[in-house]
Coordinates of C-alpha atoms in Angstrom, one line a residue:
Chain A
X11 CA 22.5 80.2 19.3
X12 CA 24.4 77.3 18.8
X13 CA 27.9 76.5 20.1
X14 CA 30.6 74.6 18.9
X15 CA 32.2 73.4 22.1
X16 CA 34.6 70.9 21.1
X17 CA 35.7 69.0 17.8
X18 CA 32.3 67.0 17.0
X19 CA 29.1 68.5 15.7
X20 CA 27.0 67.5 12.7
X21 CA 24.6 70.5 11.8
X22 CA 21.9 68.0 10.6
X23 CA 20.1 70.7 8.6
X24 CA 19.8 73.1 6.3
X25 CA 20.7 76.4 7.6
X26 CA 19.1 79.7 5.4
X27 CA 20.6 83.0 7.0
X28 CA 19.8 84.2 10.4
X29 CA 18.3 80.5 11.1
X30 CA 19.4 78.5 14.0
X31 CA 19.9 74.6 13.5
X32 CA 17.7 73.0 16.1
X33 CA 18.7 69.5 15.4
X34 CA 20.4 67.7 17.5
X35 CA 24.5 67.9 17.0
X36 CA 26.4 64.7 16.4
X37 CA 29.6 64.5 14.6
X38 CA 31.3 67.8 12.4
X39 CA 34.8 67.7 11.5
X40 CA 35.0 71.5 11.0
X41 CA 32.4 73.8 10.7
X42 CA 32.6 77.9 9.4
X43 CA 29.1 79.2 9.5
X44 CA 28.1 82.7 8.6
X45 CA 24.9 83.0 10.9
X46 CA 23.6 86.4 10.7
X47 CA 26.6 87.5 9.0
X48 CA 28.4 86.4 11.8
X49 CA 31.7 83.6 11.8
X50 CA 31.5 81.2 13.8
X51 CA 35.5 79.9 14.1
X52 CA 36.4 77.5 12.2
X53 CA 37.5 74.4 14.1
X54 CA 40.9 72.7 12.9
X55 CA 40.0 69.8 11.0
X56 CA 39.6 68.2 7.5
X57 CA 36.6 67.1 6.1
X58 CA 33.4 69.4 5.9
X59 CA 30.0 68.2 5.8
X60 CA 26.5 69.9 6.1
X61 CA 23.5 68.4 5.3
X62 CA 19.7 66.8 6.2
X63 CA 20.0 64.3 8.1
X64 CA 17.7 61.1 6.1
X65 CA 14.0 60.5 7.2
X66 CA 13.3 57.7 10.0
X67 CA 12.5 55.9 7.4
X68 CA 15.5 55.4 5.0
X69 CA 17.3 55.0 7.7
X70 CA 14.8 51.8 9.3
X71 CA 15.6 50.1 5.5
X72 CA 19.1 50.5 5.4
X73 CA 19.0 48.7 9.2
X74 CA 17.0 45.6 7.7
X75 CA 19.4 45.4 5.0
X76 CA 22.4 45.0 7.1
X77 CA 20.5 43.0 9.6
X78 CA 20.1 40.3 6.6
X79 CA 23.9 40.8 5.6
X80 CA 25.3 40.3 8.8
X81 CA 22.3 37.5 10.3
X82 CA 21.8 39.6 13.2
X83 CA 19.8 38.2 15.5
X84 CA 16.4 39.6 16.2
X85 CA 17.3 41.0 20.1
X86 CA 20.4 42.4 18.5
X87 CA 20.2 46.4 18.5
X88 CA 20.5 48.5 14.9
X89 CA 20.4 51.7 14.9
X90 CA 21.8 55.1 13.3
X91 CA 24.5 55.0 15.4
X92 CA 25.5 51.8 15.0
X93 CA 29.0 50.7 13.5
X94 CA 29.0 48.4 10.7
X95 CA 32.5 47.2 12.1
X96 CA 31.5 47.2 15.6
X97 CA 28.2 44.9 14.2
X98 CA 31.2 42.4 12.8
X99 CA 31.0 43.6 9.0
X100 CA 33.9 42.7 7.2
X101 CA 35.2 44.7 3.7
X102 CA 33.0 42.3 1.8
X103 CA 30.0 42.5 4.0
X104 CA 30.0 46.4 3.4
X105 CA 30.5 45.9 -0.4
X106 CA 27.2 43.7 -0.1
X107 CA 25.4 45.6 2.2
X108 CA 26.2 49.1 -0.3
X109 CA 25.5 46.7 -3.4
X110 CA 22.0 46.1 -1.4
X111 CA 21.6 49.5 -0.9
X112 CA 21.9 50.2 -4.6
X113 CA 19.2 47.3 -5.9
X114 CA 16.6 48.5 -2.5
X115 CA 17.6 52.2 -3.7
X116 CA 17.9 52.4 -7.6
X117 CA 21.4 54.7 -6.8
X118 CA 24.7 54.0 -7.7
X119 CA 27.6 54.2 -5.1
X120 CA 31.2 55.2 -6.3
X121 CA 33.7 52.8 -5.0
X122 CA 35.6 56.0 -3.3
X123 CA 32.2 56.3 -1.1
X124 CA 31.3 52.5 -0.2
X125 CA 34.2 51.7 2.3
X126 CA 33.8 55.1 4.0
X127 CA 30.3 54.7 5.1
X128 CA 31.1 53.4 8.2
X129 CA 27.5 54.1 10.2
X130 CA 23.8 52.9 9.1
X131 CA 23.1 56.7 9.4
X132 CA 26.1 57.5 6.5
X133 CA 24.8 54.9 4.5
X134 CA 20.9 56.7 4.7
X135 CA 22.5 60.4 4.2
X136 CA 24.4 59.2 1.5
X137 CA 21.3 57.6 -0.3
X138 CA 19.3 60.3 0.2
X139 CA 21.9 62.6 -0.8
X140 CA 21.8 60.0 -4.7
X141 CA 18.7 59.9 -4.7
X142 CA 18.3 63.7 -4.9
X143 CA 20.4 63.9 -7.5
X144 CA 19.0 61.8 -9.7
Chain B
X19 CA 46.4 27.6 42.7
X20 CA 49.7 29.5 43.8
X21 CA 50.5 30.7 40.6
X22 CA 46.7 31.7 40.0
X23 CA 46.9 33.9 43.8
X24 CA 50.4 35.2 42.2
X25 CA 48.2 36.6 38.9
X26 CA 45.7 38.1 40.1
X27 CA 48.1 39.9 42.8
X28 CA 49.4 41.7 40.0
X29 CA 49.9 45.5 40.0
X30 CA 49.5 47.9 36.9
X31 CA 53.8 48.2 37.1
X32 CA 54.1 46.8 33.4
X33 CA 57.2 44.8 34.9
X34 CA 55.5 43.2 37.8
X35 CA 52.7 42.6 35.4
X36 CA 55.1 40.6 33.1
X37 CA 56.8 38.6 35.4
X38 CA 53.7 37.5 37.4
X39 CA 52.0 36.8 33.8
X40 CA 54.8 34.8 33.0
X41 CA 55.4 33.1 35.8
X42 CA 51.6 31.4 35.7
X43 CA 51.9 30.8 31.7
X44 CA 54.8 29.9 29.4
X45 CA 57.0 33.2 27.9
X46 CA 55.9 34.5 24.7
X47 CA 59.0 32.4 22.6
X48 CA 61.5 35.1 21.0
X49 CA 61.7 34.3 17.2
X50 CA 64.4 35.3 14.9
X51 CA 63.2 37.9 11.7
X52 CA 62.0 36.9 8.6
X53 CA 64.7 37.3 6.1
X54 CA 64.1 39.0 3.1
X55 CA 60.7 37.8 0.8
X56 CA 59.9 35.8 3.9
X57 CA 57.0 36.4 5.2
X58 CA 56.0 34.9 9.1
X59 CA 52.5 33.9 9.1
X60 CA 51.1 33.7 13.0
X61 CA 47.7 32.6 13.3
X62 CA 45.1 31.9 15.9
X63 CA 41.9 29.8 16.3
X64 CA 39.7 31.9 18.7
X65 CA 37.3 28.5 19.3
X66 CA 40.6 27.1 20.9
X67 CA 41.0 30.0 23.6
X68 CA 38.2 29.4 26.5
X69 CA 40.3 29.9 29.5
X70 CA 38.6 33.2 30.4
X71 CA 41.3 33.8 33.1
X72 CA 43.8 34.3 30.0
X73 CA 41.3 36.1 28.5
X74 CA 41.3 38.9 31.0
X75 CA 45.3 38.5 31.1
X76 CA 45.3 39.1 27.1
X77 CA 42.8 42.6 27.9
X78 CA 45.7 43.9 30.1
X79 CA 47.9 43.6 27.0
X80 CA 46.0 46.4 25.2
X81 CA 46.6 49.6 25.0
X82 CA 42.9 52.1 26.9
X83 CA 42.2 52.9 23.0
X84 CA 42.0 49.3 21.9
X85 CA 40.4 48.3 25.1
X86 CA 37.5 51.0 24.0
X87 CA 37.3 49.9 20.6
X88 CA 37.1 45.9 21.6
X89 CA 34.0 46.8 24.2
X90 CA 32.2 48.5 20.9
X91 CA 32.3 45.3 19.7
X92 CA 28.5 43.9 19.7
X93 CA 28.3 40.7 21.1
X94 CA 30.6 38.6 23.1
X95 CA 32.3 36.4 19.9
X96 CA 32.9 39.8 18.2
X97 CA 34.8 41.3 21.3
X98 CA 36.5 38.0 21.4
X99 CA 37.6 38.1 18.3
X100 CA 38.7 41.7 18.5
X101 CA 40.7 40.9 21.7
X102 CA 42.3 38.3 19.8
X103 CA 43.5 40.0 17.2
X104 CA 45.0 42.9 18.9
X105 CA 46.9 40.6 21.3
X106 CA 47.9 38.5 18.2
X107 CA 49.7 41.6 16.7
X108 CA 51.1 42.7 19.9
X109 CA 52.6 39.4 21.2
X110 CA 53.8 38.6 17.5
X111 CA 55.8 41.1 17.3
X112 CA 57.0 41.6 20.9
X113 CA 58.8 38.0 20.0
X114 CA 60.9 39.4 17.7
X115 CA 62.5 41.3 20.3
X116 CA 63.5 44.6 18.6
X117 CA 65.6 46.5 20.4
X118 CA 66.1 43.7 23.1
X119 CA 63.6 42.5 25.2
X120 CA 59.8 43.8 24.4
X121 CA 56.6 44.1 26.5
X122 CA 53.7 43.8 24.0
X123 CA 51.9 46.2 26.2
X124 CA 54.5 49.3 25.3
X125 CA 54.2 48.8 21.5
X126 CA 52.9 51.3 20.0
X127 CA 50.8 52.0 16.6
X128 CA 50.2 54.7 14.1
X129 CA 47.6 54.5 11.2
X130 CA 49.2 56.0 7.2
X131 CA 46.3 58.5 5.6
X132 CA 44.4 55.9 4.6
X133 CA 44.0 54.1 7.7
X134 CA 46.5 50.9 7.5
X135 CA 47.7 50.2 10.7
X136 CA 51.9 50.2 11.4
X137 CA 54.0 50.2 14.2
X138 CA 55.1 53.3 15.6
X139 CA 58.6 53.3 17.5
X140 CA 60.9 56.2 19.9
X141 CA 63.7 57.9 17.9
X142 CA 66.0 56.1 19.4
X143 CA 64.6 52.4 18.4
X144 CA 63.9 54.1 15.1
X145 CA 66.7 52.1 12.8
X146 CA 66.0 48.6 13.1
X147 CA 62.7 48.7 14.0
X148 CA 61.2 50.6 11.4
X149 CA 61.8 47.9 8.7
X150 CA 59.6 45.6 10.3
X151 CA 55.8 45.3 8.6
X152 CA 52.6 43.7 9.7
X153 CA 48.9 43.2 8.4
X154 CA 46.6 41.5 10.3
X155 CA 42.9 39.7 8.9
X156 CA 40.9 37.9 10.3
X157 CA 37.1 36.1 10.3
X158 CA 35.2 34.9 13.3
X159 CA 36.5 31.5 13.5
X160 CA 40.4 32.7 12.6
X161 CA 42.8 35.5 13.0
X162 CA 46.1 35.7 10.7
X163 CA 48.7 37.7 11.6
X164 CA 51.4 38.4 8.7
X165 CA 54.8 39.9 9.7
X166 CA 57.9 40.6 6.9
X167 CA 61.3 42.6 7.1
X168 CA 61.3 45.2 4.7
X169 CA 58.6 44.1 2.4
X170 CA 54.9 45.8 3.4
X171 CA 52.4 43.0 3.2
X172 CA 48.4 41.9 2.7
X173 CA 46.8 39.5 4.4
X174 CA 43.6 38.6 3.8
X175 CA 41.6 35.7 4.9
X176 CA 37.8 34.3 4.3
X177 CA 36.2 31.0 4.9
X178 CA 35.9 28.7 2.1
X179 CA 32.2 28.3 2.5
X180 CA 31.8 32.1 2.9
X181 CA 28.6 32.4 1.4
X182 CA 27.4 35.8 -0.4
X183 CA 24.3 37.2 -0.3
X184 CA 24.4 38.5 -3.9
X185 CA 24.6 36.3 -7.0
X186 CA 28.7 36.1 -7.7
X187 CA 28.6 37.3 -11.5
X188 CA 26.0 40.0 -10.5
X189 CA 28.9 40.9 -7.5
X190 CA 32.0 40.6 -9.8
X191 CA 30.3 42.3 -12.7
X192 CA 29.6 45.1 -10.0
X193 CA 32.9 45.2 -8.5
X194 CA 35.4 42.9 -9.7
X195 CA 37.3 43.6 -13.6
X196 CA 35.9 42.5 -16.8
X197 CA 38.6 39.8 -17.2
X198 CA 37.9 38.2 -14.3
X199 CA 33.8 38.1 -15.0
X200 CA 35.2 36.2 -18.3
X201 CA 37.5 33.9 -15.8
X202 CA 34.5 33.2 -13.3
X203 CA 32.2 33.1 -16.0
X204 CA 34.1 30.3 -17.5
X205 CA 34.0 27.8 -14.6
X206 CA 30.6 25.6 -15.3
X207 CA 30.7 23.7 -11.3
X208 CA 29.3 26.2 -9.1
X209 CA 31.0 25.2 -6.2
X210 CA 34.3 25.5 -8.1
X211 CA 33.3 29.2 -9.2
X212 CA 32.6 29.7 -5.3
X213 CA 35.7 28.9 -5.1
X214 CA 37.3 30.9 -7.2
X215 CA 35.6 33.6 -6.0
X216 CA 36.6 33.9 -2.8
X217 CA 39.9 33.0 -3.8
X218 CA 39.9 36.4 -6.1
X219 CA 38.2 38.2 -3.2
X220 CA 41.2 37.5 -0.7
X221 CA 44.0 37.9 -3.7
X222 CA 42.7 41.2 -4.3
X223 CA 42.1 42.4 -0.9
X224 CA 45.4 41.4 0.0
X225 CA 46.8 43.1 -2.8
X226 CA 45.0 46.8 -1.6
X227 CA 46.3 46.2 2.1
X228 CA 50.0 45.4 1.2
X229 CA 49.6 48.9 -0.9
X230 CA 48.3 50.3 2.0
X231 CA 45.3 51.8 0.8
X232 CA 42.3 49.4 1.4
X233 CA 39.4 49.0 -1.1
X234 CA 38.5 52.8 -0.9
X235 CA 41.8 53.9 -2.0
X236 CA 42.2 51.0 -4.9
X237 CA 38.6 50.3 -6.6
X238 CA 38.8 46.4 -7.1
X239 CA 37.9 47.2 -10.6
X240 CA 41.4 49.1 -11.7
X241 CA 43.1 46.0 -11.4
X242 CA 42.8 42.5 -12.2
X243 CA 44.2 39.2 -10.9
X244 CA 44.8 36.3 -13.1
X245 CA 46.0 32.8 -12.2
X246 CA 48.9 32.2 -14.6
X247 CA 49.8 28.2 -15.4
X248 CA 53.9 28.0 -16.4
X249 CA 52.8 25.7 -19.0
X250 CA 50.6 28.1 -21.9
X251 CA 50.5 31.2 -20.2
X252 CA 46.9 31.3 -20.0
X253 CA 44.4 31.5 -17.0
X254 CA 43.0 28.3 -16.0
X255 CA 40.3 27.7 -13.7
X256 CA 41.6 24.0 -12.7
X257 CA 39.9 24.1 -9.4
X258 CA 42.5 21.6 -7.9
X259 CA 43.9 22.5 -5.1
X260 CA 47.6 21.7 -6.1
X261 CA 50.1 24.2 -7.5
X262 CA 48.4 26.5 -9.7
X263 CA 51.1 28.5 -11.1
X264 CA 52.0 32.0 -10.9
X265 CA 49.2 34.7 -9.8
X266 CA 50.1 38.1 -10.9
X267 CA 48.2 41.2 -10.8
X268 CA 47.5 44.0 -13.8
X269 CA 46.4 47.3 -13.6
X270 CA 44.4 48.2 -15.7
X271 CA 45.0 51.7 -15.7
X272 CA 48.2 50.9 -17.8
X273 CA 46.8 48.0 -19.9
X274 CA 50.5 47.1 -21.1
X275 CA 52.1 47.0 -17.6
X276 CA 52.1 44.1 -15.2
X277 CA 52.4 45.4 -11.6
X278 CA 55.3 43.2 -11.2
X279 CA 56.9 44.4 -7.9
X280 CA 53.7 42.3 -5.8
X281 CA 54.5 39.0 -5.6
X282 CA 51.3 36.2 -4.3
X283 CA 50.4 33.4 -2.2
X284 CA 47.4 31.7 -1.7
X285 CA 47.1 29.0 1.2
X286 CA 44.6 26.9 2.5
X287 CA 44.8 27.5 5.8
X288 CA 43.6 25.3 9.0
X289 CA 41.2 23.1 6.1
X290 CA 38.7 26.1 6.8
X291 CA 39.9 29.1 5.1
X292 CA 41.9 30.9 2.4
X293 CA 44.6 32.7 3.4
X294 CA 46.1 35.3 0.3
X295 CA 49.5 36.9 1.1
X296 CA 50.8 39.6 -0.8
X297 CA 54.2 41.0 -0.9
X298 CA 56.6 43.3 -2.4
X299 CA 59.5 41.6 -5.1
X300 CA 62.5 41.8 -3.9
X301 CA 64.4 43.8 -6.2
X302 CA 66.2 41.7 -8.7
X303 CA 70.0 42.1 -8.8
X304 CA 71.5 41.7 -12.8
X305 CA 71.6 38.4 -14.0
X306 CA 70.3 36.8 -10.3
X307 CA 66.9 35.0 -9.8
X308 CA 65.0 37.0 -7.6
X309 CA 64.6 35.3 -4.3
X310 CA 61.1 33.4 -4.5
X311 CA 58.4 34.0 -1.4
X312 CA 59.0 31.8 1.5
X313 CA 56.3 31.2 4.1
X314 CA 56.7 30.0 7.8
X315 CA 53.2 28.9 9.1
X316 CA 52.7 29.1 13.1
X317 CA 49.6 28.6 14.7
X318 CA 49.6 29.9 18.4
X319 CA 48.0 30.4 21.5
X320 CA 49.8 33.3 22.5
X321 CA 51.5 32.6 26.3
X322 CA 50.6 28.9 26.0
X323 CA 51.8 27.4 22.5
X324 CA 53.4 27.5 19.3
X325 CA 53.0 25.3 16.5
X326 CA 55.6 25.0 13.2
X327 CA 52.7 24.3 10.8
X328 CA 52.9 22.6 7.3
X329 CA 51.2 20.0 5.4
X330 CA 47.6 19.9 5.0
X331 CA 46.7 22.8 7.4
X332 CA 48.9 25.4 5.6
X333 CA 48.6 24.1 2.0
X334 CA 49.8 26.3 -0.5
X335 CA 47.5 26.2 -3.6
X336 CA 49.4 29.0 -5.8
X337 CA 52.1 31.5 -6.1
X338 CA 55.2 29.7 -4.7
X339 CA 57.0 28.9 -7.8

């Protein structure tokens, strides 16, 4: 059964009724969850967000892409975690690193979406997330 | 060596902490405000600040949160930077002595819903205070710090030889306005159009941070820029680095309407960057000229020196008519 115990957990996939999300939690802003026809409380927060969580390897491109927009060198760390600022991305190195991720991805980012990917894993959810659309 | 044994004596008492500072490095010099449509530009060259004893003075400035976010920084010139531009805004404004005398240390800071960062004061300090705006930008090799009365204002800076990794009509057809594809398209010298480029990036980033929304709240393609010569009206991509006239900015969501509240600068800054300043007009009484943009240039070390800058290091190239 999982437990919200404080302000951050992602539910990184699907959930059908009566399942339990096994993945690991990262990063909700509020959750409401009807698990077995049960409620979980809903947490006091803004922004809502349940999905699958990209495959290893969307998110291992989108890592080489901003390794080549930023010059990182090769001991520096990338990973799904890691902060686009925190790497030293300015606004326009995001705006190149989303406008790679378009050309690498054949997808289409809306300019609402490209400055609030702020994680190498957002920017492979979000892709994923196109590319299923399409 | 006395004054070094005095430093590092110092407790966390934010007074004792001051004085000791002080006492082993010049006092942050108070400055008088900006008046109205002037805006303060304070700027810092990180290359220039080695002393890693005043580097671990500056880290005591910041507030735990800032402290956090400069150790996520990856990579010792990134926290560096970081550092630099959090004690940049705190010391700046700490000169300017609100209230009487201020410890950077107790400022405090508050971000609007879409993020920008503004300074947060007690009740009681409320009145004054309140009317003082900053925006900060900065690259790895410099860190601007902008500061009006009244007036919100963008900053934005970028190094002249940024390079992008994307073709420039491929980027500005992508992002930028269809008028200004036609305006970059135009210029035949490709270091020119570079140029111009990043001249357009920093006008228009400058222009989304003095509205206080950022690039995700204000698409760079619902507005345009243009570079206005007094002479014929039209845009002219001279590439000179004297007075290009009057930059103004459109939106193109009302085709007929200029957004004529924002007035520009642009500013080559330390011969290694441009620097683009945006700022509210100040309203224009009947009859009166509205007061043009005036812009004092300091470069500083904060705790060890102030420089008035002008001439070629804070060359203006447009927008101060």
């Amino acid at each position: 059964m999982a437990s919200f115990t404080g302000t951050t957990a992602r539910v990184s996939c699907a959930l059908k009724q009566g399942q339990v999300p096994s993945s690991k939690i990262s990063n909700v802003r509020s959750v409401s969850l009807p698990i077995g026809g049960r409620s979980f409380p809903s947490l006091k927060a803004r922004r809502f967000q349940v999905f699958c969580a990209a495959k290893p390897e969307t998110v291992n491109k989108v890592c080489q892409i901003v390794r080549k927009q930023l010059a990182l060198p090769d001991d520096a760390t990338v990973t799904g975690d890691s902060k686009f600022a925190n790497l030293g991305a300015d606004s326009l190195d995001t705006v190149e690193i989303v406008m790679g991720l378009e050309e690498e991805f054949g997808i289409s980012v809306e300019e609402e979406s490209a400055q609030s990917i702020t994680t190498v894993q957002e920017a492979a959810d979000m892709i994923e997330k196109l590319i299923g659309k399409k | 060596m006395i004054l070094f044994r005095r430093v590092v004596i110092f407790t966390m008492n934010s007074v004792c902490f001051q004085r000791n500072f002080a006492a082993a490095l010049s006092p942050l010099v108070p400055v008088k405000l900006p008046s109205r449509m002037e805006a303060h530009l304070w700027y810092v060259v990180p290359d220039e600040v080695k002393s890693s004893f005043l580097l671990s003075n500056y880290l005591d400035i910041l507030s735990p949160c800032e402290k956090e976010n400069v150790s996520r920084m990856r990579g010792e010139q990134l926290q560096k930077a970081a550092l630099l531009a959090r004690v940049l805004v705190r010391t700046t404004i700490a000169r300017y002595q609100i209230n009487g005398q201020v410890n950077p240390r107790s400022l405090k800071f508050k971000k609007n819903i879409h993020g920008k960062p503004e300074l947060e004061w007690d009740d009681d300090q409320c009145q004054c205070a309140s009317r003082l705006q900053f925006n900060i930008s900065h690259t790895s090799s410099l860190i601007l710090c902008g500061v009006t009365v009244d007036s919100p204002i963008g900053v934005d800076l970028e190094e002249k030889q940024r390079k992008l990794k994307n073709n420039i009509l491929a980027f500005a057809r992508r992002y930028f306005t269809p008028h200004e594809v036609k305006f970059l398209s135009s210029i035949s010298d490709p270091v020119v159009q570079h140029q111009h480029f990043v001249k357009l990036w920093t006008l228009k980033e400058s222009y989304v941070k003095a509205l206080g929304r950022g690039f995700s709240g204000l698409p760079f393609r619902m507005f345009t820029i243009q570079f206005r010569t007094t002479e014929n009206g039209d845009s002219c991509p001279s590439g000179e680095t004297n007075n290009e006239g009057e930059i103004i900015v459109k939106s193109l969501e009302d085709v007929n309407s200029f957004s004529s509240n924002w007035q520009f600068a642009l500013l080559e800054l330390a011969g290694s960057h441009y620097a683009a300043i945006c700022m509210e007009k100040d309203e224009a009484v009947e009859g009166e000229v509205p007061t043009p943009m005036k812009l004092t240039v300091r470069k500083t070390i904060p705790y060890v020196r102030d420089e008035l800058i002008s001439g070629p290091d804070a060359a203006v190239i447009s927008g101060l008519t």
